[in-house]
PDB file of C-alpha atoms and ligand atoms in Angstrom:
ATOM      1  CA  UNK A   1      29.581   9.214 -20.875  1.00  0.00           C
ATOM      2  CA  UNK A   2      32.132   6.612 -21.563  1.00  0.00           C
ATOM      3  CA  UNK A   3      31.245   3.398 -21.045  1.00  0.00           C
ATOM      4  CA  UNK A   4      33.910   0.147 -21.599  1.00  0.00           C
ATOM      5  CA  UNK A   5      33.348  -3.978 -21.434  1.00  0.00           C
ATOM      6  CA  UNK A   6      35.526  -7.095 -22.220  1.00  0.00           C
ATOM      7  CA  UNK A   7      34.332  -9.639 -24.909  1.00  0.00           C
ATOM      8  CA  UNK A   8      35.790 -12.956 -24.005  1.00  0.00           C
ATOM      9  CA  UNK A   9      37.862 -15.120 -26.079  1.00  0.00           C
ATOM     10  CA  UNK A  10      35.393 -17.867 -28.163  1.00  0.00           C
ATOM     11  CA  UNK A  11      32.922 -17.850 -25.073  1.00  0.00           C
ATOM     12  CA  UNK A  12      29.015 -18.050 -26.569  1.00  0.00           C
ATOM     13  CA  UNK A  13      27.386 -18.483 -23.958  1.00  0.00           C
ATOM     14  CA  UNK A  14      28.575 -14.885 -23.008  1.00  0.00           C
ATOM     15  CA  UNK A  15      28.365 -13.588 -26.649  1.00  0.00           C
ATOM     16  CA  UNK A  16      26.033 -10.575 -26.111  1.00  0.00           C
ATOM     17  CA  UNK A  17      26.577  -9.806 -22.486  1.00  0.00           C
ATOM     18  CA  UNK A  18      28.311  -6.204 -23.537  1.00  0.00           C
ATOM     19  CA  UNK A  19      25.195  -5.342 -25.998  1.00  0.00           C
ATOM     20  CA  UNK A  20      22.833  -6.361 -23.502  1.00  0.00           C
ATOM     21  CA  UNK A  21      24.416  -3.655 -20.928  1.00  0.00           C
ATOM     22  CA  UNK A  22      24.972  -0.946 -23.256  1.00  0.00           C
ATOM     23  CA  UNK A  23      21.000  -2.069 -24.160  1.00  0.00           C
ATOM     24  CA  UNK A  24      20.070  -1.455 -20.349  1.00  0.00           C
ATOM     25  CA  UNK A  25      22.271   2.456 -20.269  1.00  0.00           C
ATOM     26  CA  UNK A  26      20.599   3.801 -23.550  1.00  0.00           C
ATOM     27  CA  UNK A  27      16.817   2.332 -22.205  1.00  0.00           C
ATOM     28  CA  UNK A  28      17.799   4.890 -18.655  1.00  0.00           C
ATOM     29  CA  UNK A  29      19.054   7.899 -20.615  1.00  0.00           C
ATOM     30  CA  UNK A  30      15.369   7.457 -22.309  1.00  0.00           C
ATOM     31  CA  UNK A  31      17.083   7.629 -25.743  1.00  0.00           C
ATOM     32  CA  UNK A  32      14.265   7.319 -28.196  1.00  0.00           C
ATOM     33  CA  UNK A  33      13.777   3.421 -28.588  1.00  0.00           C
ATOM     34  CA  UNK A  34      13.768   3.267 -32.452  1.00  0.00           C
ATOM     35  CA  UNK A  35      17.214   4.349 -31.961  1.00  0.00           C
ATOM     36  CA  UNK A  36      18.050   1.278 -29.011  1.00  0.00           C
ATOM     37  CA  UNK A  37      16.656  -1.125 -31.280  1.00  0.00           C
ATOM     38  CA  UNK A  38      18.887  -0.548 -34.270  1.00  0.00           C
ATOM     39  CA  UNK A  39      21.850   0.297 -32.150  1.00  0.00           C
ATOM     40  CA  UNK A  40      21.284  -2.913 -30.524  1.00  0.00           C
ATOM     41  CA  UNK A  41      21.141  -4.772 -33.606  1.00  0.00           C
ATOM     42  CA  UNK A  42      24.292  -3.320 -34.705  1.00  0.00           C
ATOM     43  CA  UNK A  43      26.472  -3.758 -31.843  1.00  0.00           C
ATOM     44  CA  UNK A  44      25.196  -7.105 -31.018  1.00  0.00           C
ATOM     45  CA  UNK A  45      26.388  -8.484 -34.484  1.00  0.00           C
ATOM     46  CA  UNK A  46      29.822  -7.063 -33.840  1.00  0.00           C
ATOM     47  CA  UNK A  47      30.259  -8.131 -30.135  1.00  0.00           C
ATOM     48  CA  UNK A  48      29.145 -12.059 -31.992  1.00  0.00           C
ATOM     49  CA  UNK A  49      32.307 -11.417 -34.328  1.00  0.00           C
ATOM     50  CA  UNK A  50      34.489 -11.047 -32.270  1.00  0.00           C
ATOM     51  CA  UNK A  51      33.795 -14.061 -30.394  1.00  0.00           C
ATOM     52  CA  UNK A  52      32.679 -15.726 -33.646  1.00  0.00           C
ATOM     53  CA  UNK A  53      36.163 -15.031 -35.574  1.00  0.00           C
ATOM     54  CA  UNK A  54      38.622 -13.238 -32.867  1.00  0.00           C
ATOM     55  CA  UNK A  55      41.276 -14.760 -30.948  1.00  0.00           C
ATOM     56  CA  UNK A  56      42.019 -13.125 -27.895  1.00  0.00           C
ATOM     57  CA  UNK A  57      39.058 -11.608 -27.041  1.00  0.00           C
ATOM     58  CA  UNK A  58      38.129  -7.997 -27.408  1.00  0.00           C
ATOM     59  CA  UNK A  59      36.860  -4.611 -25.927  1.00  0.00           C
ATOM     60  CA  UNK A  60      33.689  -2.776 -26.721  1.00  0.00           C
ATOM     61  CA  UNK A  61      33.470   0.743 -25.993  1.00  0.00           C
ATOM     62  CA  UNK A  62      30.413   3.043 -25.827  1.00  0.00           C
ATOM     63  CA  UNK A  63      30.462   7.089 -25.972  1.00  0.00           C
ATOM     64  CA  UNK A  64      26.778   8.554 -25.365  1.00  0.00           C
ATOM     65  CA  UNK A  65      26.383  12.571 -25.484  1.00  0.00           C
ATOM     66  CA  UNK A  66      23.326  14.484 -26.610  1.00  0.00           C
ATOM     67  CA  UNK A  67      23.772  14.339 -29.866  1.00  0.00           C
ATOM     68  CA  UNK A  68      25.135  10.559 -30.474  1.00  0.00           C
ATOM     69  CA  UNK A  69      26.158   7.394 -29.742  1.00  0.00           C
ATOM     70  CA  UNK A  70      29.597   5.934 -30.636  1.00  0.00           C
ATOM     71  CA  UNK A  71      30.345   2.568 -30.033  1.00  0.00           C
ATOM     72  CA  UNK A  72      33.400   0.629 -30.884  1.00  0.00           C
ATOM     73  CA  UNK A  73      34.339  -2.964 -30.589  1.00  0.00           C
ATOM     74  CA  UNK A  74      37.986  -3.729 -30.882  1.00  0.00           C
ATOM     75  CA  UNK A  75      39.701  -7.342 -31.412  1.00  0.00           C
ATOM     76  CA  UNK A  76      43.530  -8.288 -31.626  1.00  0.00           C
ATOM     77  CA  UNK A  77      42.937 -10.540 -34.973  1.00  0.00           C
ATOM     78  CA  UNK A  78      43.201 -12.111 -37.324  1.00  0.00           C
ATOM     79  CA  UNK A  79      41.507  -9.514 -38.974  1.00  0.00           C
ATOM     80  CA  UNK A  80      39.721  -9.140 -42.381  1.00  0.00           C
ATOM     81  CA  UNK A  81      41.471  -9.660 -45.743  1.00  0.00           C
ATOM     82  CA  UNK A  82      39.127  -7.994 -47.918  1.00  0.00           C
ATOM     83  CA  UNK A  83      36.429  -5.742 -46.397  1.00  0.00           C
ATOM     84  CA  UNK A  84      33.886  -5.329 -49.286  1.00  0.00           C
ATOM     85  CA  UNK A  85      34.013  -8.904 -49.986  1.00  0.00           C
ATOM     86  CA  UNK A  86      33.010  -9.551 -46.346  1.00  0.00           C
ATOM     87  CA  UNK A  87      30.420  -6.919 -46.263  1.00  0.00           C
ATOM     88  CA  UNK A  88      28.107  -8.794 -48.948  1.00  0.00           C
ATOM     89  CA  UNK A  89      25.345 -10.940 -47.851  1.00  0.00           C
ATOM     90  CA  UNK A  90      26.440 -14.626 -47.768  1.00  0.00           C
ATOM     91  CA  UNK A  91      29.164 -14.011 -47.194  1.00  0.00           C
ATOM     92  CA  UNK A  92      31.234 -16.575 -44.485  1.00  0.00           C
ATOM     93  CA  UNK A  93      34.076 -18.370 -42.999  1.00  0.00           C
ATOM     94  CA  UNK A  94      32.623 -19.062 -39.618  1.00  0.00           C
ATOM     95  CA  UNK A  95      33.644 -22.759 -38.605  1.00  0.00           C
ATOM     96  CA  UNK A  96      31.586 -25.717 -38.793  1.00  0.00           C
ATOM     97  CA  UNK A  97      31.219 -25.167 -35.039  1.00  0.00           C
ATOM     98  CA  UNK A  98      29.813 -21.833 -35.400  1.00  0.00           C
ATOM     99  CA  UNK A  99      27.730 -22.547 -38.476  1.00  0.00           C
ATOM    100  CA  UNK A 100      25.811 -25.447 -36.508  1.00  0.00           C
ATOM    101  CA  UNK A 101      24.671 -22.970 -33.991  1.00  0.00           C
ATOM    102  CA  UNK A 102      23.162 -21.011 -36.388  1.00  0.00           C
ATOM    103  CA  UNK A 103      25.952 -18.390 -36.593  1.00  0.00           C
ATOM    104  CA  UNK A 104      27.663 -18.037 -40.078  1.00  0.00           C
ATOM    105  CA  UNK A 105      25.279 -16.666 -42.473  1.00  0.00           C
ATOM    106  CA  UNK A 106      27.355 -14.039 -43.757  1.00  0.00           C
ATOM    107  CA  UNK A 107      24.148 -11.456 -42.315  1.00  0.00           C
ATOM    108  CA  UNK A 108      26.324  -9.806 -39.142  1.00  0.00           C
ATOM    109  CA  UNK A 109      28.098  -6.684 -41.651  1.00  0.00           C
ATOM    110  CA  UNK A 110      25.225  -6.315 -43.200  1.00  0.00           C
ATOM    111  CA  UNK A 111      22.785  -5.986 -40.466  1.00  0.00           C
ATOM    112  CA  UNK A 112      25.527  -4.030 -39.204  1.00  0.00           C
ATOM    113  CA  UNK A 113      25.402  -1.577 -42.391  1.00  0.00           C
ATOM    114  CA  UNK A 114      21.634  -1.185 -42.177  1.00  0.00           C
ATOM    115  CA  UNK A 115      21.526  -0.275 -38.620  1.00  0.00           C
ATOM    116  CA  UNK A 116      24.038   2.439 -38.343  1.00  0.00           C
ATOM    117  CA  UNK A 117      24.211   5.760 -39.259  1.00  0.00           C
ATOM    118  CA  UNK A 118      27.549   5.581 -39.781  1.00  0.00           C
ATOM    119  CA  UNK A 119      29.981   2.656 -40.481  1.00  0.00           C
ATOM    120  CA  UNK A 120      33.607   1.860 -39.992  1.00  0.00           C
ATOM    121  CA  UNK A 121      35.257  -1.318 -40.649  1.00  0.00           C
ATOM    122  CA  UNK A 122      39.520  -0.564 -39.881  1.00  0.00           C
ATOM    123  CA  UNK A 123      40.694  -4.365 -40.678  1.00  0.00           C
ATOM    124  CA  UNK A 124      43.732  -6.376 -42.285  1.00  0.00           C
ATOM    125  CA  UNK A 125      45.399  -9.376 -42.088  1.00  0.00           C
ATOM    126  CA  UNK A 126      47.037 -10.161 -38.979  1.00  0.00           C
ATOM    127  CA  UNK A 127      46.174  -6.848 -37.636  1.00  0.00           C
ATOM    128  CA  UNK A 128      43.137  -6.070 -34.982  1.00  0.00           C
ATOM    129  CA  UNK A 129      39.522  -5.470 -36.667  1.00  0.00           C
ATOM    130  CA  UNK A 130      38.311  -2.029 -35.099  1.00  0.00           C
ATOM    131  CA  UNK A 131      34.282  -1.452 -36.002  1.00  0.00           C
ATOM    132  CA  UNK A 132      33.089   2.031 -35.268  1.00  0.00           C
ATOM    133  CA  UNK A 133      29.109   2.101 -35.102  1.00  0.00           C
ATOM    134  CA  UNK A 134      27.286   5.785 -34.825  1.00  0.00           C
ATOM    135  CA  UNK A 135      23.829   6.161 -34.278  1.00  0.00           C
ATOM    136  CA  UNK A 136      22.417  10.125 -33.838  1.00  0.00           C
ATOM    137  CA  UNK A 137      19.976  10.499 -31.246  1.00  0.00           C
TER     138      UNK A 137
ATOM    139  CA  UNK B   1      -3.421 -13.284 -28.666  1.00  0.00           C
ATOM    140  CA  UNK B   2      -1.302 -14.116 -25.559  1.00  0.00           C
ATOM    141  CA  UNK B   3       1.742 -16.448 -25.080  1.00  0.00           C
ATOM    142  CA  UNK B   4       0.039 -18.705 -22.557  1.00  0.00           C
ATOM    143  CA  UNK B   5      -2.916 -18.972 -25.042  1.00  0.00           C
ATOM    144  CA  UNK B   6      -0.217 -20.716 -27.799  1.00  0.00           C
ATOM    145  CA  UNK B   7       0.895 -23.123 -25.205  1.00  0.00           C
ATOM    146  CA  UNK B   8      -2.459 -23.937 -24.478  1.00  0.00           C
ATOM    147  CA  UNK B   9      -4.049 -24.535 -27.575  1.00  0.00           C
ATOM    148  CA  UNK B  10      -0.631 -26.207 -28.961  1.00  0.00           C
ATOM    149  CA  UNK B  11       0.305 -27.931 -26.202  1.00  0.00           C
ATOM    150  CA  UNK B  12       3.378 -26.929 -25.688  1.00  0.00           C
ATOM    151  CA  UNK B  13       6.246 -27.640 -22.628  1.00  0.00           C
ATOM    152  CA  UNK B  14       7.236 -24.388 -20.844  1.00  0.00           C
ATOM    153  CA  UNK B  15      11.003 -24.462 -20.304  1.00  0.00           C
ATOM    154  CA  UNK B  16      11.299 -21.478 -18.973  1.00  0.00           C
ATOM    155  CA  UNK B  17      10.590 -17.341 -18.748  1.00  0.00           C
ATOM    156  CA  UNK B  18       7.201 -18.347 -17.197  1.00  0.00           C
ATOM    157  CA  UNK B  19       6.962 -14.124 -16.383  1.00  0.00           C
ATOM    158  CA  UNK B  20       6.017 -13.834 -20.034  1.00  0.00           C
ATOM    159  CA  UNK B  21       3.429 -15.818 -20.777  1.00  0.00           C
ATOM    160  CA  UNK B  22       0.994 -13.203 -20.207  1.00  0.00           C
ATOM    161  CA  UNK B  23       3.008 -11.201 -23.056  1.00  0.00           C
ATOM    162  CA  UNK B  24       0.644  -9.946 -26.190  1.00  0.00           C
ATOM    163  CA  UNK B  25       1.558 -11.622 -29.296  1.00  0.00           C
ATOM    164  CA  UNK B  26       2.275  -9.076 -32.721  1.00  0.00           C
ATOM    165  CA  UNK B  27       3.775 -11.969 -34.658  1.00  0.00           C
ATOM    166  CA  UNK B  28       5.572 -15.051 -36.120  1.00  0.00           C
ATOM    167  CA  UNK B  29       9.106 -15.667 -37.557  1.00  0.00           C
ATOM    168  CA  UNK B  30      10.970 -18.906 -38.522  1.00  0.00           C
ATOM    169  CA  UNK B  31      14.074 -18.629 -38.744  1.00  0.00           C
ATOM    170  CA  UNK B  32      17.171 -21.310 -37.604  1.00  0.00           C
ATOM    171  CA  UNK B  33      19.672 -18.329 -38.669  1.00  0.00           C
ATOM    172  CA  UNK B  34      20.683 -16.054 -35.918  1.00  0.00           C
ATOM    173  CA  UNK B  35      21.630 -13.223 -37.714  1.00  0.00           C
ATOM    174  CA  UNK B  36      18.534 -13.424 -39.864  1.00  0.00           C
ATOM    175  CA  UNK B  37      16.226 -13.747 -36.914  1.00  0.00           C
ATOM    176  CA  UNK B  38      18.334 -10.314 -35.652  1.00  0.00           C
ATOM    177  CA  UNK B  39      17.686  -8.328 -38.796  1.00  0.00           C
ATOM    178  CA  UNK B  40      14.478  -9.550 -39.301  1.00  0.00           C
ATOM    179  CA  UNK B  41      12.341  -9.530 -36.158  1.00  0.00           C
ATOM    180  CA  UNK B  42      10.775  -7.034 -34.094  1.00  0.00           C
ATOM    181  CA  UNK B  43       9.046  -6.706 -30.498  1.00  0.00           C
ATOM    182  CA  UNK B  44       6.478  -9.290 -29.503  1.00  0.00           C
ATOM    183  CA  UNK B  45       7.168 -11.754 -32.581  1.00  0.00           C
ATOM    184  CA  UNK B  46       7.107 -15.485 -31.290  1.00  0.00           C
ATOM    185  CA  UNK B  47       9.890 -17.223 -32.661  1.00  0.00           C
ATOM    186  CA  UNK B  48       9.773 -20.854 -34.324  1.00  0.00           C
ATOM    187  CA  UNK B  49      13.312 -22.451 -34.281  1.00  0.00           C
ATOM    188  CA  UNK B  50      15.642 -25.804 -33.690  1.00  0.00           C
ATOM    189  CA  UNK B  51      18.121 -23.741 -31.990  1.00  0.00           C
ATOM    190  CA  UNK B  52      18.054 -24.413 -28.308  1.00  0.00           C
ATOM    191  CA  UNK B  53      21.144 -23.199 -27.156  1.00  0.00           C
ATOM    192  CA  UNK B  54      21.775 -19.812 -24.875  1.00  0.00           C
ATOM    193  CA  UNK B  55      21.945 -17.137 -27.715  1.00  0.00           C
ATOM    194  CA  UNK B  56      18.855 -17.805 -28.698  1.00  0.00           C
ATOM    195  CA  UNK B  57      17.647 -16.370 -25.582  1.00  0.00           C
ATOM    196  CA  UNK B  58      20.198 -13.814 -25.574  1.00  0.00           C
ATOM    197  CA  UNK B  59      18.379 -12.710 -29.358  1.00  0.00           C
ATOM    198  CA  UNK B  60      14.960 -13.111 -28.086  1.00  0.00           C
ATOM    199  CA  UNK B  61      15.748 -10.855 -24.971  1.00  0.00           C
ATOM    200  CA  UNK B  62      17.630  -8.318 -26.786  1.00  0.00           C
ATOM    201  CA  UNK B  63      14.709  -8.079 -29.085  1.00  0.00           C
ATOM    202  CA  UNK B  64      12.222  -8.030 -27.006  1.00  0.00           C
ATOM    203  CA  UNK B  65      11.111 -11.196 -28.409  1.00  0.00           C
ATOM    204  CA  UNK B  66       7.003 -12.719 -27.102  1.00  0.00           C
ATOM    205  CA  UNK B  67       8.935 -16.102 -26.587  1.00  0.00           C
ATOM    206  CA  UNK B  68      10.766 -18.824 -28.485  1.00  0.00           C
ATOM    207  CA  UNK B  69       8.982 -21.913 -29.434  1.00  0.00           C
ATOM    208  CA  UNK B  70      11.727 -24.719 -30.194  1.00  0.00           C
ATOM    209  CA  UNK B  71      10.583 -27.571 -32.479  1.00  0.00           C
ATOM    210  CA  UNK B  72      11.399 -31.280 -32.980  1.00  0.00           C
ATOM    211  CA  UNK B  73      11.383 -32.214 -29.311  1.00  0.00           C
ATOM    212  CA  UNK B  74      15.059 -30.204 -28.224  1.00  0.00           C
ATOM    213  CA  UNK B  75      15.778 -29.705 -24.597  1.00  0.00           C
ATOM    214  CA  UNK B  76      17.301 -26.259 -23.863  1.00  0.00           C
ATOM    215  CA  UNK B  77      20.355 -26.790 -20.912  1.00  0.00           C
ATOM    216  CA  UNK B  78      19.942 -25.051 -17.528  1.00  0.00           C
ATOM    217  CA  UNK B  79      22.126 -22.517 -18.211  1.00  0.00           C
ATOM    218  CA  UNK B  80      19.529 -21.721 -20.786  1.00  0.00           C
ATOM    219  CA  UNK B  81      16.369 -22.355 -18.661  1.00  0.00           C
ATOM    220  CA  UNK B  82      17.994 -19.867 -16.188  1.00  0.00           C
ATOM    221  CA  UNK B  83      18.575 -17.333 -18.824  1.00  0.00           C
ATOM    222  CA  UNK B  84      15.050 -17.514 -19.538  1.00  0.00           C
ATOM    223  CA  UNK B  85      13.521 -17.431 -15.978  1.00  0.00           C
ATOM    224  CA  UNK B  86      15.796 -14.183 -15.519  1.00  0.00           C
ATOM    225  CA  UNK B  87      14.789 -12.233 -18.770  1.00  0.00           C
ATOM    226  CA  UNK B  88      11.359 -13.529 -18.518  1.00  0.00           C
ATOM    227  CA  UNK B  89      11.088 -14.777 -22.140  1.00  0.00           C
ATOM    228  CA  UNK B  90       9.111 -17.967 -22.722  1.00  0.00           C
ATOM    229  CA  UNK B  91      11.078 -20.748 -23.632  1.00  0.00           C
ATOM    230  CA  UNK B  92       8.799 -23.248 -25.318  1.00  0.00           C
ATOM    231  CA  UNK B  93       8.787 -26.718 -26.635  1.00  0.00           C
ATOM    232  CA  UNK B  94       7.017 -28.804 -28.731  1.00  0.00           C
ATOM    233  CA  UNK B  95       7.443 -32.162 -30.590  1.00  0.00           C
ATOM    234  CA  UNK B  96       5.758 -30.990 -33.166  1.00  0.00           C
ATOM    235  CA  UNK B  97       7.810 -30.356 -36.529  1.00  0.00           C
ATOM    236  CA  UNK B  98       8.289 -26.698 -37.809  1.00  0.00           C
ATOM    237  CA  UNK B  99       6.063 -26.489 -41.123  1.00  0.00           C
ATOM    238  CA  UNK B 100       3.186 -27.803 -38.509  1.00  0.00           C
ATOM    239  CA  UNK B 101       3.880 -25.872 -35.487  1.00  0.00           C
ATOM    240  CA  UNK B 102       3.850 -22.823 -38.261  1.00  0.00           C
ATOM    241  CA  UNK B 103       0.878 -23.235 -39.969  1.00  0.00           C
ATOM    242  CA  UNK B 104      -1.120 -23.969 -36.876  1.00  0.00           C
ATOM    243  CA  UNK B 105       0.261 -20.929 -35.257  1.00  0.00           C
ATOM    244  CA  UNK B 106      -0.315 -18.961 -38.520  1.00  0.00           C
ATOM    245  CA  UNK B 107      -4.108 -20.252 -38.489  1.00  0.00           C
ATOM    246  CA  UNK B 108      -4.279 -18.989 -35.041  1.00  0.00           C
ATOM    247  CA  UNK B 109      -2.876 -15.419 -35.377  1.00  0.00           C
ATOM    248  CA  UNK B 110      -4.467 -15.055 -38.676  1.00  0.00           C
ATOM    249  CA  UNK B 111      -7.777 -15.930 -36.983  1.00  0.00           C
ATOM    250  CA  UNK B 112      -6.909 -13.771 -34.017  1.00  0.00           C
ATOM    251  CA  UNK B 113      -6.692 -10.366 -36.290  1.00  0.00           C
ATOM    252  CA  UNK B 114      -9.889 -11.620 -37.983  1.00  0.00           C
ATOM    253  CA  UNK B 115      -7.810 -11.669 -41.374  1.00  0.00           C
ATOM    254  CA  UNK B 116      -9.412 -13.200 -44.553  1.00  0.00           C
ATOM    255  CA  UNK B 117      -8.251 -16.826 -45.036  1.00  0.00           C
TER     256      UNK B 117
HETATM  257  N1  LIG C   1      36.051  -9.248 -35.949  1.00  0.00           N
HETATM  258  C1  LIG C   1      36.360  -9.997 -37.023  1.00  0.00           C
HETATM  259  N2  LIG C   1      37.564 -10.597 -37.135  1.00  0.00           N
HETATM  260  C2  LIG C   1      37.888 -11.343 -38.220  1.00  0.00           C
HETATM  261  N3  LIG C   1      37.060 -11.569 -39.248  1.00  0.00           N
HETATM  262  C3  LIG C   1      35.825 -10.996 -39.190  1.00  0.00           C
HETATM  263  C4  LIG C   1      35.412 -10.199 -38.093  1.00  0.00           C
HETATM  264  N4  LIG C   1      34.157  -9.764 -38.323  1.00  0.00           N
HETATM  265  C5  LIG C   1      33.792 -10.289 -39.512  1.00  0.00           C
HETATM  266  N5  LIG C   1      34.803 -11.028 -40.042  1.00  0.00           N
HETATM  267  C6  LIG C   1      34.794 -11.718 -41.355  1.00  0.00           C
HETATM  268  O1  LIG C   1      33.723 -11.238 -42.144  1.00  0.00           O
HETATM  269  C7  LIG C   1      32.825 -12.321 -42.475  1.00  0.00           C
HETATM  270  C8  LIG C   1      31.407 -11.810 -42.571  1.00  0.00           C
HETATM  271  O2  LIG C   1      30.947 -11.359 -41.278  1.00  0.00           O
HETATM  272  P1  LIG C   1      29.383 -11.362 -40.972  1.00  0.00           P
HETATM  273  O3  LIG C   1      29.183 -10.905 -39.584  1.00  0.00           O
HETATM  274  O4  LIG C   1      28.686 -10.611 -42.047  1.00  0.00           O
HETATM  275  O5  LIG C   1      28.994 -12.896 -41.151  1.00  0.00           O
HETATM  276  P2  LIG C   1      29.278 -14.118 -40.168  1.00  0.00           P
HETATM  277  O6  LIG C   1      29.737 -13.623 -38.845  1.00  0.00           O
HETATM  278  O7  LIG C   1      30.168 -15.067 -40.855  1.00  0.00           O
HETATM  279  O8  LIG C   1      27.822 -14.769 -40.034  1.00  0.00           O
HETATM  280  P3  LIG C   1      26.564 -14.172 -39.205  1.00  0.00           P
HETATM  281  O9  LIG C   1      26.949 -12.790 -38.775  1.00  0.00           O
HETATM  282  O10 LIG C   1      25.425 -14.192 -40.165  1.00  0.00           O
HETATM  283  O11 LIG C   1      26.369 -15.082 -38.053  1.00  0.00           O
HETATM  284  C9  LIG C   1      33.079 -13.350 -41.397  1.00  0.00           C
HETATM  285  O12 LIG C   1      32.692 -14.650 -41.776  1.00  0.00           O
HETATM  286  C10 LIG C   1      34.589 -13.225 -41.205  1.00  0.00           C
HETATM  287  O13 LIG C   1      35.288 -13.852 -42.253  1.00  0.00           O
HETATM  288 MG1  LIG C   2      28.672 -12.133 -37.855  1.00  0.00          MG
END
């Protein structure tokens, strides 16, 4: 099952909408809710980036079967100059803006890293950030 | 313990997510970092922040969050009471700052699960 929603450009106050839904499909297919949670987790953090550091908006797409659960969440820039140093802990360079709402601790990647089987971060400067989460069921 | 036995014993305003106050309390986390309070947290934790804006119901719905108690006297917007009332998450308030409104609640849960201390 293929499941697709937009991620609006900069807008917080819909900043989770898309994890929420994909939340809602995994809790009817009665996928085992260790597995929702963490999936959740994950997805959430990289729907927040894109609104966080995107411009333009982006796309989250989810793939359920049997076995897995793919989900990918696409942006059109400004992408990420250096992956492993934005994977550690700390690290930031979420706007004042963002920081004051709490946002900006440098903890999305790595949340992202701990709950997902699988991780893939496709990223460079001035390209699109593509971040490919799998979670087996 | 129960939700609606924290906002009677501490006083506190309900904003919002009144559906939950009957919701079984597990635990407490402080936490004014987002992403922190998304790694860190699980089901049923009552949440201690400043934040008052709408993510923070977003995160305590997605989580499955008890409720949020927000310190120091903020007022959440509508948009945020409304996001409350329709994920039935308490959205609490209290003047109170958060090293206070933490220890009491800590006493109380503490007490609650008859722990030592
Ligand atoms: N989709 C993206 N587009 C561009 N840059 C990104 C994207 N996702 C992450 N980054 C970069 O990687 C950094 C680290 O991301 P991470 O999610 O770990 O932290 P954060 O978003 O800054 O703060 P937090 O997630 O704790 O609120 C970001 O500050 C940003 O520089
Ligand atoms: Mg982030």
């Amino acid at each position: 099952m293929k499941f697709e929603f937009d991620i609006a450009d900069g807008d917080f106050a819909k900043a989770g909408t898309s994890s929420s839904q994909v939340k809602h499909i995994l809790k009817q297919l009665n996928v085992d809710t260790k597995i929702i949670k963490k999936t959740t987790v994950a997805i959430y953090e990289a729907e927040v980036n894109v609104v966080a550091h995107a411009v333009g908006g982006g796309k989250l797409l989810a793939d359920i079967n049997l076995e897995r659960i793919v989900v990918e969440v696409a942006d059109l820039g400004p992408g990420i100059a250096d992956i492993p140093q934005a994977m550690v802990e700390g690290f930031s360079t979420a706007s004042p803006e963002v920081i004051s709402m709490g946002f900006g601790a440098g903890m999305g990647l790595p949340n992202m890293r701990k709950n997902a089987d699988k991780l893939e971060i496709i990223s460079g400067v001035d390209e699109g950030t593509r971040v490919v989460i799998t979670n087996y069921i | 313990m129960k939700v609606k036995d924290v906002v009677e014993k501490l006083n506190l305003t309900v904003f919002g997510g009144e559906a939950g106050l009957d919701r079984e309390i597990k635990g407490g986390y402080v936490s004014d970092l987002l992403s922190d309070v998304m790694g860190s947290t699980d089901e049923g934790t009552l949440w201690v922040t400043l934040q008052s804006h709408r993510n923070v119901v977003g995160i305590a719905a997605l989580k499955d969050l008890a409720g949020v108690i927000i310190v120091k006297g903020f007022v959440p917007n509508t948009e945020t009471l409304e996001d409350s009332d329709r994920e039935g998450v308490p959205l609490l308030g209290t003047s109170m700052e958060t090293f206070e409104v933490a220890g009491l609640l800590y006493r109380m849960l503490a007490d609650d699960a008859e722990l030592p201390g």
